[in-house]
């Protein structure tokens, strides 16, 4: 549990980075620095551990490239939305990535889900709509308008969900070193041109602080890996929703933001639906494991 909470907190800082810089640095520039420093960090670690040759070798580079596109795009959208919305609102919308990942897994990986899964997914979607509508300005009671920043947050959630599905495919066929090295390399390579074209001057202190985002994200992934080695996914998955709590605390301390009532209600629906999805998926996995074990015994 502590490993999972630590990983979630580190990623909360990564996605809040745009707001922490005061919005002066474009999200594209921030996410480029994050992936470039992440590539440098994982390359150095692979060299020290003697894993660099194995990490470079891969037969699935197109999938790594596609994951890099989704990861970079999702990160840019999430950071941009966090600079335009209250941090808790942007985070709550971003939490729908779990629900969107389930839908993509059904459509692309042909996974089967029950009606209860769809009910939980509907709760997540309803919560996101409540939060997105609450962020509208001057829309009035019962309005359906959603701000552009909220749409960007939803797009970021979709891209992160796509990256999750690709990671599920790659992690079962490639080593962790290969997965981490390739995603950071391809994302940095894709972003170098666009980032330089809109580059905003930075001081050395600011550049050094943003350069920590890559190692910070890698540390967050390391914490998650350690946590999932010690406990079942269904036990740890709900702790990922502490992201909304960390975001609310950061927004309150750093920017004086207090979550609106619509944010709280929407977050409750999103978290409840996400926890239900985790529990239902674990129950289905356990039934499948028992069926396989019974067939082996027979």
Tab-separated table of C-alpha atoms in Angstrom:
chain	number	residue	atom	x	y	z
A	1	UNK	CA	0.000	0.000	0.000
A	2	UNK	CA	2.803	2.425	0.888
A	3	UNK	CA	4.642	1.682	-2.366
A	4	UNK	CA	1.427	2.334	-4.356
A	5	UNK	CA	0.747	5.591	-2.492
A	6	UNK	CA	4.337	6.748	-3.045
A	7	UNK	CA	4.094	6.036	-6.779
A	8	UNK	CA	0.790	7.893	-7.060
A	9	UNK	CA	2.197	10.900	-5.200
A	10	UNK	CA	5.236	11.098	-7.505
A	11	UNK	CA	3.039	11.035	-10.615
A	12	UNK	CA	0.795	13.684	-9.027
A	13	UNK	CA	3.835	15.975	-8.962
A	14	UNK	CA	4.663	15.142	-12.591
A	15	UNK	CA	1.175	16.047	-13.837
A	16	UNK	CA	1.055	19.172	-11.652
A	17	UNK	CA	4.373	20.410	-13.077
A	18	UNK	CA	2.744	22.778	-15.581
A	19	UNK	CA	0.798	24.546	-12.868
A	20	UNK	CA	3.820	24.586	-10.558
A	21	UNK	CA	5.751	26.545	-13.216
A	22	UNK	CA	2.991	29.152	-13.275
A	23	UNK	CA	1.898	28.212	-16.800
A	24	UNK	CA	4.883	30.091	-18.257
A	25	UNK	CA	6.382	26.947	-19.809
A	26	UNK	CA	4.286	25.176	-22.503
A	27	UNK	CA	3.116	21.651	-21.689
A	28	UNK	CA	4.849	20.394	-24.865
A	29	UNK	CA	8.196	21.713	-23.644
A	30	UNK	CA	7.695	20.234	-20.151
A	31	UNK	CA	6.778	16.761	-21.395
A	32	UNK	CA	9.738	16.779	-23.834
A	33	UNK	CA	12.130	17.539	-20.963
A	34	UNK	CA	10.462	14.802	-18.921
A	35	UNK	CA	10.995	12.114	-21.583
A	36	UNK	CA	14.494	13.298	-22.501
A	37	UNK	CA	15.657	13.214	-18.871
A	38	UNK	CA	13.845	9.897	-18.417
A	39	UNK	CA	15.710	8.434	-21.411
A	40	UNK	CA	19.027	9.669	-20.004
A	41	UNK	CA	18.247	8.187	-16.582
A	42	UNK	CA	17.103	4.755	-17.814
A	43	UNK	CA	20.035	4.547	-20.269
A	44	UNK	CA	22.522	5.298	-17.496
A	45	UNK	CA	20.884	2.734	-15.214
A	46	UNK	CA	20.902	0.088	-17.971
A	47	UNK	CA	24.604	0.744	-18.647
A	48	UNK	CA	25.496	0.435	-14.961
A	49	UNK	CA	23.481	-2.789	-14.621
A	50	UNK	CA	24.827	-4.245	-17.879
A	51	UNK	CA	21.335	-4.405	-19.421
A	52	UNK	CA	21.742	-1.914	-22.249
A	53	UNK	CA	22.134	-4.475	-25.065
A	54	UNK	CA	19.065	-6.431	-23.991
A	55	UNK	CA	17.058	-3.226	-23.508
A	56	UNK	CA	17.838	-2.004	-27.032
A	57	UNK	CA	16.859	-5.305	-28.657
A	58	UNK	CA	13.153	-5.461	-29.602
A	59	UNK	CA	11.004	-6.929	-32.365
A	60	UNK	CA	8.032	-4.698	-31.550
A	61	UNK	CA	9.379	-1.206	-32.160
A	62	UNK	CA	6.207	-0.039	-34.009
A	63	UNK	CA	4.181	-0.776	-30.884
A	64	UNK	CA	6.752	1.038	-28.737
A	65	UNK	CA	6.524	4.000	-31.114
A	66	UNK	CA	2.733	4.014	-30.902
A	67	UNK	CA	2.933	3.849	-27.114
A	68	UNK	CA	5.348	6.776	-27.152
A	69	UNK	CA	2.857	8.806	-29.225
A	70	UNK	CA	-0.009	8.008	-26.840
A	71	UNK	CA	2.067	8.583	-23.708
A	72	UNK	CA	3.491	11.892	-24.905
A	73	UNK	CA	0.120	13.116	-26.152
A	74	UNK	CA	-1.623	12.098	-22.949
A	75	UNK	CA	1.021	13.787	-20.818
A	76	UNK	CA	0.798	17.024	-22.810
A	77	UNK	CA	-2.996	17.079	-22.509
A	78	UNK	CA	-2.938	16.308	-18.778
A	79	UNK	CA	-0.363	19.002	-17.990
A	80	UNK	CA	-2.082	21.578	-20.226
A	81	UNK	CA	-5.475	20.859	-18.629
A	82	UNK	CA	-3.949	21.184	-15.149
A	83	UNK	CA	-2.725	24.689	-16.008
A	84	UNK	CA	-6.184	25.783	-17.235
A	85	UNK	CA	-8.428	24.039	-14.686
A	86	UNK	CA	-8.346	23.686	-10.912
A	87	UNK	CA	-5.912	20.863	-10.238
A	88	UNK	CA	-8.532	18.649	-8.583
A	89	UNK	CA	-10.897	19.056	-11.580
A	90	UNK	CA	-8.226	18.113	-14.137
A	91	UNK	CA	-7.198	15.141	-12.006
A	92	UNK	CA	-10.745	13.888	-11.534
A	93	UNK	CA	-11.319	13.881	-15.292
A	94	UNK	CA	-7.955	12.162	-15.816
A	95	UNK	CA	-9.032	9.337	-13.510
A	96	UNK	CA	-11.494	8.157	-16.170
A	97	UNK	CA	-8.506	6.618	-17.976
A	98	UNK	CA	-9.220	3.358	-16.125
A	99	UNK	CA	-12.763	3.210	-17.487
A	100	UNK	CA	-11.593	4.116	-20.991
A	101	UNK	CA	-8.878	1.433	-20.819
A	102	UNK	CA	-11.569	-1.156	-20.092
A	103	UNK	CA	-13.592	-0.049	-23.127
A	104	UNK	CA	-10.494	-0.195	-25.361
A	105	UNK	CA	-9.591	-3.640	-24.005
A	106	UNK	CA	-13.059	-4.872	-24.966
A	107	UNK	CA	-12.872	-3.308	-28.441
A	108	UNK	CA	-9.238	-4.124	-29.294
A	109	UNK	CA	-8.184	-7.090	-27.142
A	110	UNK	CA	-11.636	-8.716	-27.285
A	111	UNK	CA	-11.814	-9.033	-23.509
A	112	UNK	CA	-15.226	-9.963	-22.118
A	113	UNK	CA	-16.873	-7.976	-19.343
A	114	UNK	CA	-20.154	-8.299	-17.460
A	115	UNK	CA	-23.064	-5.925	-17.183
A	116	UNK	CA	-21.794	-4.831	-13.769
A	117	UNK	CA	-18.574	-3.679	-15.448
A	118	UNK	CA	-20.599	-1.395	-17.712
A	119	UNK	CA	-22.564	-0.026	-14.743
A	120	UNK	CA	-19.282	0.842	-12.988
A	121	UNK	CA	-17.954	2.399	-16.191
A	122	UNK	CA	-21.123	4.485	-16.501
A	123	UNK	CA	-20.558	5.762	-12.947
A	124	UNK	CA	-17.036	6.875	-13.942
A	125	UNK	CA	-18.313	8.603	-17.080
A	126	UNK	CA	-21.104	10.349	-15.157
A	127	UNK	CA	-18.615	11.590	-12.575
A	128	UNK	CA	-16.333	12.967	-15.276
A	129	UNK	CA	-19.273	14.775	-16.919
A	130	UNK	CA	-20.258	16.350	-13.592
A	131	UNK	CA	-16.708	17.594	-12.993
A	132	UNK	CA	-16.313	18.838	-16.582
A	133	UNK	CA	-19.620	20.731	-16.457
A	134	UNK	CA	-18.748	22.183	-13.076
A	135	UNK	CA	-15.648	23.737	-14.623
A	136	UNK	CA	-17.736	25.728	-17.118
A	137	UNK	CA	-17.938	29.457	-16.544
A	138	UNK	CA	-21.217	31.258	-16.727
A	139	UNK	CA	-23.084	28.196	-17.979
A	140	UNK	CA	-25.834	28.209	-15.372
A	141	UNK	CA	-27.653	25.387	-13.618
A	142	UNK	CA	-28.260	22.327	-15.754
A	143	UNK	CA	-26.047	23.523	-18.579
A	144	UNK	CA	-24.267	21.012	-20.756
A	145	UNK	CA	-21.374	23.223	-21.867
A	146	UNK	CA	-17.890	21.831	-21.302
A	147	UNK	CA	-14.820	24.036	-21.445
A	148	UNK	CA	-12.054	23.367	-24.005
A	149	UNK	CA	-9.687	22.560	-21.117
A	150	UNK	CA	-12.066	19.845	-19.914
A	151	UNK	CA	-12.193	18.347	-23.424
A	152	UNK	CA	-8.384	18.345	-23.463
A	153	UNK	CA	-8.373	16.557	-20.089
A	154	UNK	CA	-10.738	13.914	-21.524
A	155	UNK	CA	-8.525	13.516	-24.603
A	156	UNK	CA	-5.534	13.074	-22.290
A	157	UNK	CA	-7.400	10.356	-20.383
A	158	UNK	CA	-8.183	8.561	-23.663
A	159	UNK	CA	-4.541	8.683	-24.778
A	160	UNK	CA	-3.303	7.450	-21.392
A	161	UNK	CA	-5.869	4.631	-21.568
A	162	UNK	CA	-4.542	3.720	-25.025
A	163	UNK	CA	-1.015	3.678	-23.630
A	164	UNK	CA	-2.225	1.379	-20.823
A	165	UNK	CA	-3.597	-1.144	-23.328
A	166	UNK	CA	-0.346	-1.033	-25.324
A	167	UNK	CA	1.655	-1.464	-22.119
A	168	UNK	CA	-0.425	-4.517	-21.262
A	169	UNK	CA	0.482	-6.055	-24.630
A	170	UNK	CA	4.181	-5.096	-24.475
A	171	UNK	CA	4.831	-5.966	-20.831
A	172	UNK	CA	3.880	-9.595	-21.469
A	173	UNK	CA	6.388	-9.865	-24.325
A	174	UNK	CA	9.246	-7.465	-23.484
A	175	UNK	CA	11.419	-6.816	-20.436
A	176	UNK	CA	10.805	-3.792	-18.204
A	177	UNK	CA	14.159	-2.348	-19.333
A	178	UNK	CA	13.105	-2.578	-22.993
A	179	UNK	CA	9.683	-1.050	-22.360
A	180	UNK	CA	11.035	1.893	-20.356
A	181	UNK	CA	13.954	2.617	-22.678
A	182	UNK	CA	11.878	2.590	-25.856
A	183	UNK	CA	8.954	4.694	-24.624
A	184	UNK	CA	11.267	7.435	-23.348
A	185	UNK	CA	13.402	7.357	-26.510
A	186	UNK	CA	10.537	7.477	-29.009
A	187	UNK	CA	8.583	10.122	-27.084
A	188	UNK	CA	11.648	12.378	-26.803
A	189	UNK	CA	12.459	11.846	-30.504
A	190	UNK	CA	8.904	12.701	-31.578
A	191	UNK	CA	8.757	15.845	-29.453
A	192	UNK	CA	12.194	17.355	-30.067
A	193	UNK	CA	11.191	19.307	-33.205
A	194	UNK	CA	7.821	20.638	-31.956
A	195	UNK	CA	9.304	21.473	-28.535
A	196	UNK	CA	12.200	23.458	-30.004
A	197	UNK	CA	9.830	25.361	-32.293
A	198	UNK	CA	7.893	26.817	-29.326
A	199	UNK	CA	10.767	26.788	-26.800
A	200	UNK	CA	10.512	29.333	-24.007
A	201	UNK	CA	13.744	30.518	-22.328
A	202	UNK	CA	14.355	29.090	-18.862
A	203	UNK	CA	16.839	29.698	-16.098
A	204	UNK	CA	19.225	26.939	-15.039
A	205	UNK	CA	17.309	26.387	-11.803
A	206	UNK	CA	14.018	25.931	-13.659
A	207	UNK	CA	15.630	23.657	-16.250
A	208	UNK	CA	17.171	21.548	-13.483
A	209	UNK	CA	13.839	21.250	-11.681
A	210	UNK	CA	12.025	20.149	-14.863
A	211	UNK	CA	14.908	17.775	-15.630
A	212	UNK	CA	13.973	15.888	-12.465
A	213	UNK	CA	10.600	14.940	-13.972
A	214	UNK	CA	12.100	12.016	-15.928
A	215	UNK	CA	13.767	10.368	-12.905
A	216	UNK	CA	10.659	11.269	-10.872
A	217	UNK	CA	8.390	9.401	-13.312
A	218	UNK	CA	10.789	6.433	-13.382
A	219	UNK	CA	10.792	6.413	-9.570
A	220	UNK	CA	6.997	6.404	-9.624
A	221	UNK	CA	6.999	3.419	-11.972
A	222	UNK	CA	9.528	1.666	-9.727
A	223	UNK	CA	7.272	2.217	-6.697
A	224	UNK	CA	4.308	0.785	-8.590
A	225	UNK	CA	6.315	-2.260	-9.679
A	226	UNK	CA	7.436	-2.895	-6.085
A	227	UNK	CA	3.881	-2.541	-4.849
A	228	UNK	CA	2.431	-4.944	-7.419
A	229	UNK	CA	5.098	-7.512	-6.558
A	230	UNK	CA	3.897	-7.502	-2.949
A	231	UNK	CA	0.109	-7.398	-3.379
A	232	UNK	CA	-2.674	-8.235	-5.818
A	233	UNK	CA	-3.659	-5.673	-8.410
A	234	UNK	CA	-7.242	-5.487	-7.125
A	235	UNK	CA	-5.970	-4.607	-3.643
A	236	UNK	CA	-3.680	-1.844	-4.923
A	237	UNK	CA	-5.762	-0.399	-7.774
A	238	UNK	CA	-8.061	1.685	-5.519
A	239	UNK	CA	-5.021	3.400	-3.978
A	240	UNK	CA	-4.275	4.872	-7.404
A	241	UNK	CA	-7.345	7.039	-6.899
A	242	UNK	CA	-5.497	8.832	-4.095
A	243	UNK	CA	-4.285	10.946	-7.042
A	244	UNK	CA	-7.384	13.119	-6.565
A	245	UNK	CA	-6.484	13.607	-2.873
A	246	UNK	CA	-2.856	14.498	-3.620
A	247	UNK	CA	-3.962	16.885	-6.382
A	248	UNK	CA	-6.455	18.579	-4.071
A	249	UNK	CA	-3.784	19.034	-1.377
A	250	UNK	CA	-1.235	20.405	-3.890
A	251	UNK	CA	-3.868	22.738	-5.342
A	252	UNK	CA	-4.851	23.959	-1.877
A	253	UNK	CA	-1.310	24.476	-0.517
A	254	UNK	CA	0.354	25.826	-3.661
A	255	UNK	CA	-2.497	27.738	-5.320
A	256	UNK	CA	-5.209	28.250	-2.698
A	257	UNK	CA	-7.693	26.140	-4.695
A	258	UNK	CA	-10.576	24.540	-2.806
A	259	UNK	CA	-12.474	21.777	-4.668
A	260	UNK	CA	-16.010	22.787	-5.657
A	261	UNK	CA	-19.006	20.680	-4.643
A	262	UNK	CA	-19.368	19.412	-8.231
A	263	UNK	CA	-15.750	18.236	-8.160
A	264	UNK	CA	-16.326	16.326	-4.918
A	265	UNK	CA	-19.508	14.646	-6.173
A	266	UNK	CA	-17.940	13.780	-9.505
A	267	UNK	CA	-14.786	12.444	-7.841
A	268	UNK	CA	-16.892	10.196	-5.593
A	269	UNK	CA	-18.587	8.666	-8.652
A	270	UNK	CA	-15.307	8.231	-10.527
A	271	UNK	CA	-13.539	6.622	-7.563
A	272	UNK	CA	-16.517	4.386	-6.722
A	273	UNK	CA	-16.760	3.208	-10.329
A	274	UNK	CA	-12.999	2.659	-10.552
A	275	UNK	CA	-12.864	0.637	-7.327
A	276	UNK	CA	-15.828	-1.450	-8.505
A	277	UNK	CA	-14.082	-2.126	-11.835
A	278	UNK	CA	-10.952	-3.273	-9.993
A	279	UNK	CA	-12.911	-5.588	-7.711
A	280	UNK	CA	-14.995	-7.043	-10.545
A	281	UNK	CA	-11.898	-7.641	-12.671
A	282	UNK	CA	-10.139	-9.385	-9.785
A	283	UNK	CA	-13.178	-11.579	-9.098
A	284	UNK	CA	-13.285	-12.555	-12.790
A	285	UNK	CA	-9.542	-13.279	-12.776
A	286	UNK	CA	-9.869	-15.492	-9.706
A	287	UNK	CA	-12.748	-17.453	-11.263
A	288	UNK	CA	-10.652	-17.926	-14.379
A	289	UNK	CA	-7.686	-19.142	-12.318
A	290	UNK	CA	-9.873	-21.637	-10.461
A	291	UNK	CA	-11.265	-22.929	-13.773
A	292	UNK	CA	-7.759	-23.406	-15.202
A	293	UNK	CA	-6.630	-25.153	-12.014
A	294	UNK	CA	-9.654	-27.466	-12.104
A	295	UNK	CA	-8.965	-28.382	-15.733
A	296	UNK	CA	-5.342	-29.194	-14.848
A	297	UNK	CA	-6.498	-31.425	-12.001
A	298	UNK	CA	-8.932	-33.265	-14.263
